[in-house]
CSV table of C-alpha atoms in Angstrom, one decimal:
chain,number,residue,atom,x,y,z
A,1,MET,CA,56.2,129.2,31.0
A,2,ALA,CA,55.4,128.7,34.7
A,3,VAL,CA,56.8,126.2,37.2
A,4,ILE,CA,53.9,124.3,38.7
A,5,THR,CA,54.1,124.9,42.4
A,6,PHE,CA,53.4,122.2,45.0
A,7,ASP,CA,53.2,121.4,48.7
A,8,ALA,CA,56.5,119.5,49.4
A,9,ASN,CA,54.9,117.7,52.3
A,10,ASN,CA,51.9,116.6,50.3
A,11,LEU,CA,53.0,115.0,47.1
A,12,ASN,CA,51.1,111.7,47.1
A,13,PRO,CA,50.1,109.1,44.5
A,14,THR,CA,46.4,108.6,44.3
A,15,ASN,CA,44.7,105.4,43.0
A,16,PHE,CA,47.8,103.7,44.3
A,17,PRO,CA,47.4,100.3,42.7
A,18,ASN,CA,47.5,101.9,39.2
A,19,CYS,CA,50.7,103.9,39.8
A,20,GLU,CA,54.2,103.1,38.8
A,21,LEU,CA,56.6,103.9,41.6
A,22,TYR,CA,60.2,103.0,41.9
A,23,THR,CA,62.7,103.3,44.7
A,24,HIS,CA,66.1,104.5,43.7
A,25,VAL,CA,69.2,105.7,45.5
A,26,PRO,CA,70.1,109.3,44.7
A,27,ALA,CA,73.7,110.3,43.8
A,28,GLU,CA,72.9,113.9,44.9
A,29,ALA,CA,70.4,115.7,47.2
A,30,MET,CA,67.0,115.7,45.5
A,31,ALA,CA,64.2,118.0,46.6
A,32,ALA,CA,60.6,116.9,46.5
A,33,GLY,CA,58.9,117.6,43.2
A,34,LYS,CA,62.2,117.5,41.2
A,35,CYS,CA,62.3,115.1,38.2
A,36,GLY,CA,65.0,112.5,38.3
A,37,TYR,CA,67.1,110.9,35.6
A,38,LEU,CA,68.9,107.5,35.7
A,39,LEU,CA,72.7,107.4,35.9
A,40,ALA,CA,74.7,104.5,34.4
A,41,THR,CA,75.5,103.4,38.0
A,42,GLY,CA,71.7,102.8,38.6
A,43,LYS,CA,71.4,105.8,40.9
A,44,VAL,CA,69.3,108.8,40.2
A,45,GLY,CA,70.1,112.5,39.9
A,46,VAL,CA,68.2,115.7,39.3
A,47,ALA,CA,67.2,116.0,35.6
A,48,ALA,CA,68.6,119.0,33.7
A,49,LEU,CA,67.5,119.3,30.1
A,50,THR,CA,70.3,121.5,29.1
A,51,VAL,CA,73.0,119.2,30.4
A,52,SER,CA,74.2,116.3,28.3
A,53,GLY,CA,73.4,113.0,30.1
A,54,LYS,CA,70.7,114.4,32.3
A,55,LYS,CA,68.1,114.9,29.6
A,56,ASN,CA,66.0,111.8,30.1
A,57,PRO,CA,63.7,112.3,33.1
A,58,ILE,CA,62.2,109.1,34.5
A,59,GLY,CA,59.8,110.5,37.1
A,60,VAL,CA,59.0,112.9,40.0
A,61,ASN,CA,60.7,112.5,43.4
A,62,LEU,CA,58.1,112.4,46.1
A,63,ARG,CA,60.1,113.5,49.1
A,64,GLY,CA,63.3,115.5,49.7
A,65,VAL,CA,66.2,113.1,50.2
A,66,SER,CA,70.0,113.2,50.7
A,67,PRO,CA,72.5,111.2,48.7
A,68,GLY,CA,72.3,107.5,49.7
A,69,GLN,CA,68.7,107.7,51.1
A,70,ALA,CA,65.9,105.9,49.3
A,71,ALA,CA,64.1,108.1,46.8
A,72,GLY,CA,60.5,107.4,45.7
A,73,ILE,CA,60.2,108.2,42.0
A,74,MET,CA,56.8,108.2,40.5
A,75,ARG,CA,56.7,107.5,36.7
A,76,ARG,CA,53.1,107.0,36.0
A,77,GLY,CA,49.7,107.6,37.6
A,78,TYR,CA,47.7,110.3,39.4
A,79,ILE,CA,49.5,112.5,41.8
A,80,SER,CA,48.1,115.1,44.3
A,81,GLY,CA,49.9,118.1,45.9
A,82,PHE,CA,50.6,120.1,42.8
A,83,ASN,CA,48.8,123.4,42.5
A,84,VAL,CA,46.9,123.1,39.2
A,85,SER,CA,43.5,124.5,40.1
A,86,GLY,CA,44.0,127.4,37.7
A,87,LEU,CA,44.9,125.2,34.7
A,88,SER,CA,42.4,123.8,32.3
A,89,CYS,CA,41.6,120.1,32.2
A,90,GLY,CA,43.7,118.6,29.4
A,91,ALA,CA,46.5,121.1,29.9
A,92,LEU,CA,49.9,119.4,29.2
A,93,VAL,CA,52.6,119.2,31.8
A,94,TYR,CA,56.3,119.4,30.8
A,95,VAL,CA,59.7,119.1,32.4
A,96,ASN,CA,61.6,122.4,32.3
A,97,ASP,CA,65.3,122.9,32.0
A,98,ALA,CA,65.9,122.8,35.8
A,99,GLY,CA,64.0,119.5,36.3
A,100,ASP,CA,60.7,121.0,37.6
A,101,LEU,CA,57.2,120.3,36.3
A,102,ASP,CA,56.1,123.3,34.1
A,103,THR,CA,53.2,124.5,32.0
A,104,ALA,CA,55.4,125.0,29.0
A,105,ALA,CA,58.3,123.2,27.3
A,106,GLY,CA,61.9,124.1,28.1
A,107,THR,CA,64.8,123.8,25.7
A,108,VAL,CA,63.8,120.2,25.1
A,109,SER,CA,60.1,119.6,24.8
A,110,ILE,CA,59.2,116.6,27.0
A,111,VAL,CA,55.5,116.1,27.8
A,112,VAL,CA,55.2,114.1,31.1
A,113,GLY,CA,51.5,114.5,32.0
A,114,ARG,CA,48.3,116.4,31.8
A,115,VAL,CA,45.8,118.0,34.1
A,116,GLU,CA,42.6,116.0,34.8
A,117,ALA,CA,39.6,116.3,37.1
A,118,THR,CA,38.9,113.9,39.9
A,119,SER,CA,35.5,112.3,40.3
A,120,ASP,CA,35.2,113.5,43.9
A,121,GLY,CA,32.0,115.5,43.2
A,122,GLU,CA,34.0,118.8,43.2
A,123,PHE,CA,36.0,117.9,40.1
A,124,SER,CA,39.3,118.8,41.9
A,125,LYS,CA,42.2,119.1,39.5
A,126,ILE,CA,45.1,116.7,39.6
A,127,ILE,CA,48.0,115.7,37.5
A,128,TYR,CA,48.2,112.4,35.6
A,129,LEU,CA,51.9,111.6,35.1
A,130,ASP,CA,53.1,109.4,32.2
A,131,PHE,CA,56.9,109.8,31.8
A,132,PRO,CA,58.4,108.3,28.7
A,133,LYS,CA,60.2,105.1,29.4
A,134,PRO,CA,63.9,105.4,29.0
A,135,ALA,CA,65.2,104.0,25.8
A,136,LEU,CA,66.9,100.6,26.0
A,137,VAL,CA,70.4,100.6,24.5
A,138,ALA,CA,71.9,97.5,23.0
């Protein structure tokens, strides 16, 4: 189990028209690279898979933000800035207990992406995110 490190100033969607990005207002400070979950108020907080109510991550926060600032949450698509050059293409990406992207499952196993190669001629590695959609409750 290893947290996937990243450059906090360089988390960027690639192939932008095919990404799912949402703007949410955070209820708490959120660092770049942390996974968010949706609160009943419509705000977001940092996902924590061992805490009841925070177990359903909806995407990755792209920039560090304070409570009340707009947070860009990416749910689906290719994202650059994560250090995945040492991982194999096809390696699964999980959310760990603290809300970080990881190479192994935490207490709850939630796969949110995989490592792929770009077609840039150098086959640079990048993460394809595909967070599960939150369940609709009737």
